[in-house]
């Protein structure tokens, strides 16, 4: 599976950004997909995940602010981020995997896109 992410950038606290990711490959349409992030000096963590059936999971800190969506026909996912906070600053990675053991860092990864939230 190959993943191509886009979006990201610099935004002020309280602002919004949208990340997109396109997947290609033989298992792209059936895999679960998600967004992870890695803040400076910290470990990579799940932000939000979505199965091919549309079930979602979010890390507690983004619930109510971020929304993950999926277009199975186009093999794309998006992450709409609202009310961004400085602590959301990180490199965001698109992920494709089998199963939904989201805490495990595994599967295929996109190139990463930097989100910077200024206070």
PDB file of N, CA and C in Angstrom, residues 41-95:
ATOM      1  N   UNK A  41      10.192  15.422  19.904  1.00  0.00           N
ATOM      2  CA  UNK A  41      10.765  14.764  21.064  1.00  0.00           C
ATOM      3  C   UNK A  41       9.888  13.729  21.732  1.00  0.00           C
ATOM      4  N   UNK A  42       8.762  13.404  21.110  1.00  0.00           N
ATOM      5  CA  UNK A  42       7.840  12.450  21.717  1.00  0.00           C
ATOM      6  C   UNK A  42       7.580  11.281  20.769  1.00  0.00           C
ATOM      7  N   UNK A  43       6.888  10.280  21.301  1.00  0.00           N
ATOM      8  CA  UNK A  43       6.595   9.104  20.499  1.00  0.00           C
ATOM      9  C   UNK A  43       5.378   9.326  19.609  1.00  0.00           C
ATOM     10  N   UNK A  44       5.297   8.524  18.587  1.00  0.00           N
ATOM     11  CA  UNK A  44       4.159   8.582  17.691  1.00  0.00           C
ATOM     12  C   UNK A  44       2.925   8.023  18.393  1.00  0.00           C
ATOM     13  N   UNK A  45       1.775   8.693  18.170  1.00  0.00           N
ATOM     14  CA  UNK A  45       0.547   8.276  18.821  1.00  0.00           C
ATOM     15  C   UNK A  45      -0.620   8.348  17.853  1.00  0.00           C
ATOM     16  N   UNK A  46      -1.632   7.538  18.128  1.00  0.00           N
ATOM     17  CA  UNK A  46      -2.842   7.581  17.326  1.00  0.00           C
ATOM     18  C   UNK A  46      -3.567   8.897  17.554  1.00  0.00           C
ATOM     19  N   UNK A  47      -4.061   9.481  16.467  1.00  0.00           N
ATOM     20  CA  UNK A  47      -4.964  10.622  16.551  1.00  0.00           C
ATOM     21  C   UNK A  47      -6.390  10.139  16.308  1.00  0.00           C
ATOM     22  N   UNK A  48      -6.605   9.475  15.176  1.00  0.00           N
ATOM     23  CA  UNK A  48      -7.929   8.976  14.821  1.00  0.00           C
ATOM     24  C   UNK A  48      -7.786   7.848  13.816  1.00  0.00           C
ATOM     25  N   UNK A  49      -8.677   6.869  13.917  1.00  0.00           N
ATOM     26  CA  UNK A  49      -8.669   5.759  12.995  1.00  0.00           C
ATOM     27  C   UNK A  49     -10.068   5.460  12.496  1.00  0.00           C
ATOM     28  N   UNK A  50     -10.141   4.837  11.328  1.00  0.00           N
ATOM     29  CA  UNK A  50     -11.434   4.500  10.741  1.00  0.00           C
ATOM     30  C   UNK A  50     -11.305   3.198   9.973  1.00  0.00           C
ATOM     31  N   UNK A  51     -12.276   2.320  10.157  1.00  0.00           N
ATOM     32  CA  UNK A  51     -12.267   1.054   9.438  1.00  0.00           C
ATOM     33  C   UNK A  51     -12.929   1.219   8.069  1.00  0.00           C
ATOM     34  N   UNK A  52     -12.835   0.180   7.258  1.00  0.00           N
ATOM     35  CA  UNK A  52     -13.497   0.229   5.953  1.00  0.00           C
ATOM     36  C   UNK A  52     -15.011   0.306   6.113  1.00  0.00           C
ATOM     37  N   UNK A  53     -15.516  -0.145   7.252  1.00  0.00           N
ATOM     38  CA  UNK A  53     -16.944  -0.076   7.526  1.00  0.00           C
ATOM     39  C   UNK A  53     -17.390   1.225   8.150  1.00  0.00           C
ATOM     40  N   UNK A  54     -16.440   2.104   8.462  1.00  0.00           N
ATOM     41  CA  UNK A  54     -16.781   3.422   8.979  1.00  0.00           C
ATOM     42  C   UNK A  54     -16.711   3.576  10.489  1.00  0.00           C
ATOM     43  N   UNK A  55     -16.296   2.537  11.209  1.00  0.00           N
ATOM     44  CA  UNK A  55     -16.130   2.676  12.659  1.00  0.00           C
ATOM     45  C   UNK A  55     -14.909   3.535  12.953  1.00  0.00           C
ATOM     46  N   UNK A  56     -15.073   4.428  13.916  1.00  0.00           N
ATOM     47  CA  UNK A  56     -14.001   5.377  14.208  1.00  0.00           C
ATOM     48  C   UNK A  56     -13.521   5.266  15.644  1.00  0.00           C
ATOM     49  N   UNK A  57     -12.300   5.736  15.847  1.00  0.00           N
ATOM     50  CA  UNK A  57     -11.725   5.835  17.184  1.00  0.00           C
ATOM     51  C   UNK A  57     -10.851   7.076  17.228  1.00  0.00           C
ATOM     52  N   UNK A  58     -10.906   7.773  18.350  1.00  0.00           N
ATOM     53  CA  UNK A  58     -10.144   9.013  18.524  1.00  0.00           C
ATOM     54  C   UNK A  58      -9.368   8.973  19.836  1.00  0.00           C
ATOM     55  N   UNK A  59      -8.224   9.613  19.828  1.00  0.00           N
ATOM     56  CA  UNK A  59      -7.546   9.837  21.092  1.00  0.00           C
ATOM     57  C   UNK A  59      -8.366  10.865  21.871  1.00  0.00           C
ATOM     58  N   UNK A  60      -8.397  10.726  23.174  1.00  0.00           N
ATOM     59  CA  UNK A  60      -9.299  11.546  23.988  1.00  0.00           C
ATOM     60  C   UNK A  60      -9.081  13.037  23.765  1.00  0.00           C
ATOM     61  N   UNK A  61      -7.842  13.458  23.584  1.00  0.00           N
ATOM     62  CA  UNK A  61      -7.531  14.886  23.528  1.00  0.00           C
ATOM     63  C   UNK A  61      -8.098  15.587  22.293  1.00  0.00           C
ATOM     64  N   UNK A  62      -8.531  14.827  21.281  1.00  0.00           N
ATOM     65  CA  UNK A  62      -9.048  15.471  20.070  1.00  0.00           C
ATOM     66  C   UNK A  62     -10.546  15.250  19.898  1.00  0.00           C
ATOM     67  N   UNK A  63     -11.147  14.484  20.760  1.00  0.00           N
ATOM     68  CA  UNK A  63     -12.585  14.228  20.636  1.00  0.00           C
ATOM     69  C   UNK A  63     -13.361  15.538  20.676  1.00  0.00           C
ATOM     70  N   UNK A  64     -14.297  15.680  19.744  1.00  0.00           N
ATOM     71  CA  UNK A  64     -15.092  16.889  19.660  1.00  0.00           C
ATOM     72  C   UNK A  64     -14.444  18.001  18.854  1.00  0.00           C
ATOM     73  N   UNK A  65     -13.161  17.836  18.526  1.00  0.00           N
ATOM     74  CA  UNK A  65     -12.453  18.856  17.737  1.00  0.00           C
ATOM     75  C   UNK A  65     -12.036  18.331  16.359  1.00  0.00           C
ATOM     76  N   UNK A  66     -11.692  17.070  16.288  1.00  0.00           N
ATOM     77  CA  UNK A  66     -11.240  16.465  15.037  1.00  0.00           C
ATOM     78  C   UNK A  66     -12.282  15.466  14.537  1.00  0.00           C
ATOM     79  N   UNK A  67     -12.397  15.362  13.223  1.00  0.00           N
ATOM     80  CA  UNK A  67     -13.291  14.387  12.611  1.00  0.00           C
ATOM     81  C   UNK A  67     -12.571  13.661  11.484  1.00  0.00           C
ATOM     82  N   UNK A  68     -12.571  12.342  11.544  1.00  0.00           N
ATOM     83  CA  UNK A  68     -11.978  11.542  10.476  1.00  0.00           C
ATOM     84  C   UNK A  68     -13.096  11.037   9.582  1.00  0.00           C
ATOM     85  N   UNK A  69     -12.830  11.030   8.284  1.00  0.00           N
ATOM     86  CA  UNK A  69     -13.813  10.542   7.322  1.00  0.00           C
ATOM     87  C   UNK A  69     -13.114   9.720   6.256  1.00  0.00           C
ATOM     88  N   UNK A  70     -13.912   8.966   5.541  1.00  0.00           N
ATOM     89  CA  UNK A  70     -13.334   8.050   4.563  1.00  0.00           C
ATOM     90  C   UNK A  70     -14.226   7.964   3.336  1.00  0.00           C
ATOM     91  N   UNK A  71     -13.605   7.909   2.175  1.00  0.00           N
ATOM     92  CA  UNK A  71     -14.298   7.687   0.911  1.00  0.00           C
ATOM     93  C   UNK A  71     -13.755   6.382   0.339  1.00  0.00           C
ATOM     94  N   UNK A  72     -14.508   5.304   0.508  1.00  0.00           N
ATOM     95  CA  UNK A  72     -14.020   4.000   0.074  1.00  0.00           C
ATOM     96  C   UNK A  72     -13.896   3.913  -1.448  1.00  0.00           C
ATOM     97  N   UNK A  73     -14.738   4.638  -2.164  1.00  0.00           N
ATOM     98  CA  UNK A  73     -14.666   4.601  -3.615  1.00  0.00           C
ATOM     99  C   UNK A  73     -13.365   5.188  -4.148  1.00  0.00           C
ATOM    100  N   UNK A  74     -12.834   6.163  -3.434  1.00  0.00           N
ATOM    101  CA  UNK A  74     -11.603   6.821  -3.853  1.00  0.00           C
ATOM    102  C   UNK A  74     -10.391   6.387  -3.027  1.00  0.00           C
ATOM    103  N   UNK A  75     -10.616   5.522  -2.032  1.00  0.00           N
ATOM    104  CA  UNK A  75      -9.531   5.094  -1.137  1.00  0.00           C
ATOM    105  C   UNK A  75      -8.818   6.291  -0.508  1.00  0.00           C
ATOM    106  N   UNK A  76      -9.597   7.197   0.010  1.00  0.00           N
ATOM    107  CA  UNK A  76      -9.038   8.374   0.664  1.00  0.00           C
ATOM    108  C   UNK A  76      -9.618   8.531   2.062  1.00  0.00           C
ATOM    109  N   UNK A  77      -8.840   9.146   2.914  1.00  0.00           N
ATOM    110  CA  UNK A  77      -9.345   9.575   4.208  1.00  0.00           C
ATOM    111  C   UNK A  77      -9.000  11.037   4.396  1.00  0.00           C
ATOM    112  N   UNK A  78      -9.722  11.672   5.292  1.00  0.00           N
ATOM    113  CA  UNK A  78      -9.456  13.064   5.614  1.00  0.00           C
ATOM    114  C   UNK A  78      -9.561  13.243   7.121  1.00  0.00           C
ATOM    115  N   UNK A  79      -8.860  14.219   7.611  1.00  0.00           N
ATOM    116  CA  UNK A  79      -8.937  14.581   9.021  1.00  0.00           C
ATOM    117  C   UNK A  79      -9.222  16.074   9.095  1.00  0.00           C
ATOM    118  N   UNK A  80     -10.426  16.404   9.493  1.00  0.00           N
ATOM    119  CA  UNK A  80     -10.808  17.795   9.688  1.00  0.00           C
ATOM    120  C   UNK A  80     -10.484  18.175  11.124  1.00  0.00           C
ATOM    121  N   UNK A  81      -9.616  19.147  11.287  1.00  0.00           N
ATOM    122  CA  UNK A  81      -9.153  19.555  12.607  1.00  0.00           C
ATOM    123  C   UNK A  81      -9.657  20.960  12.897  1.00  0.00           C
ATOM    124  N   UNK A  82     -10.356  21.112  13.986  1.00  0.00           N
ATOM    125  CA  UNK A  82     -10.908  22.400  14.373  1.00  0.00           C
ATOM    126  C   UNK A  82     -10.458  22.746  15.782  1.00  0.00           C
ATOM    127  N   UNK A  83     -10.591  24.033  16.110  1.00  0.00           N
ATOM    128  CA  UNK A  83     -10.195  24.507  17.441  1.00  0.00           C
ATOM    129  C   UNK A  83      -8.809  23.982  17.804  1.00  0.00           C
ATOM    130  N   UNK A  84      -7.876  24.158  16.892  1.00  0.00           N
ATOM    131  CA  UNK A  84      -6.531  23.634  17.098  1.00  0.00           C
ATOM    132  C   UNK A  84      -5.839  24.325  18.263  1.00  0.00           C
ATOM    133  N   UNK A  85      -5.020  23.550  18.958  1.00  0.00           N
ATOM    134  CA  UNK A  85      -4.286  24.028  20.111  1.00  0.00           C
ATOM    135  C   UNK A  85      -2.796  23.876  19.873  1.00  0.00           C
ATOM    136  N   UNK A  86      -1.968  24.651  20.544  1.00  0.00           N
ATOM    137  CA  UNK A  86      -0.510  24.508  20.360  1.00  0.00           C
ATOM    138  C   UNK A  86      -0.023  23.078  20.602  1.00  0.00           C
ATOM    139  N   UNK A  87      -0.666  22.359  21.500  1.00  0.00           N
ATOM    140  CA  UNK A  87      -0.244  20.980  21.779  1.00  0.00           C
ATOM    141  C   UNK A  87      -0.589  20.013  20.652  1.00  0.00           C
ATOM    142  N   UNK A  88      -1.321  20.473  19.645  1.00  0.00           N
ATOM    143  CA  UNK A  88      -1.574  19.650  18.465  1.00  0.00           C
ATOM    144  C   UNK A  88      -0.409  19.718  17.474  1.00  0.00           C
ATOM    145  N   UNK A  89       0.552  20.572  17.741  1.00  0.00           N
ATOM    146  CA  UNK A  89       1.718  20.694  16.867  1.00  0.00           C
ATOM    147  C   UNK A  89       2.469  19.374  16.792  1.00  0.00           C
ATOM    148  N   UNK A  90       2.651  18.875  15.576  1.00  0.00           N
ATOM    149  CA  UNK A  90       3.305  17.575  15.388  1.00  0.00           C
ATOM    150  C   UNK A  90       3.443  17.311  13.890  1.00  0.00           C
ATOM    151  N   UNK A  91       4.211  16.284  13.584  1.00  0.00           N
ATOM    152  CA  UNK A  91       4.177  15.717  12.240  1.00  0.00           C
ATOM    153  C   UNK A  91       3.074  14.673  12.227  1.00  0.00           C
ATOM    154  N   UNK A  92       2.171  14.795  11.277  1.00  0.00           N
ATOM    155  CA  UNK A  92       1.030  13.884  11.171  1.00  0.00           C
ATOM    156  C   UNK A  92       1.289  12.879  10.052  1.00  0.00           C
ATOM    157  N   UNK A  93       1.034  11.623  10.366  1.00  0.00           N
ATOM    158  CA  UNK A  93       1.288  10.534   9.427  1.00  0.00           C
ATOM    159  C   UNK A  93      -0.007   9.794   9.110  1.00  0.00           C
ATOM    160  N   UNK A  94      -0.212   9.539   7.846  1.00  0.00           N
ATOM    161  CA  UNK A  94      -1.310   8.683   7.404  1.00  0.00           C
ATOM    162  C   UNK A  94      -0.884   7.221   7.539  1.00  0.00           C
ATOM    163  N   UNK A  95      -1.805   6.372   7.916  1.00  0.00           N
ATOM    164  CA  UNK A  95      -1.490   4.969   8.170  1.00  0.00           C
ATOM    165  C   UNK A  95      -2.546   4.060   7.555  1.00  0.00           C
TER     166      UNK A  95
END
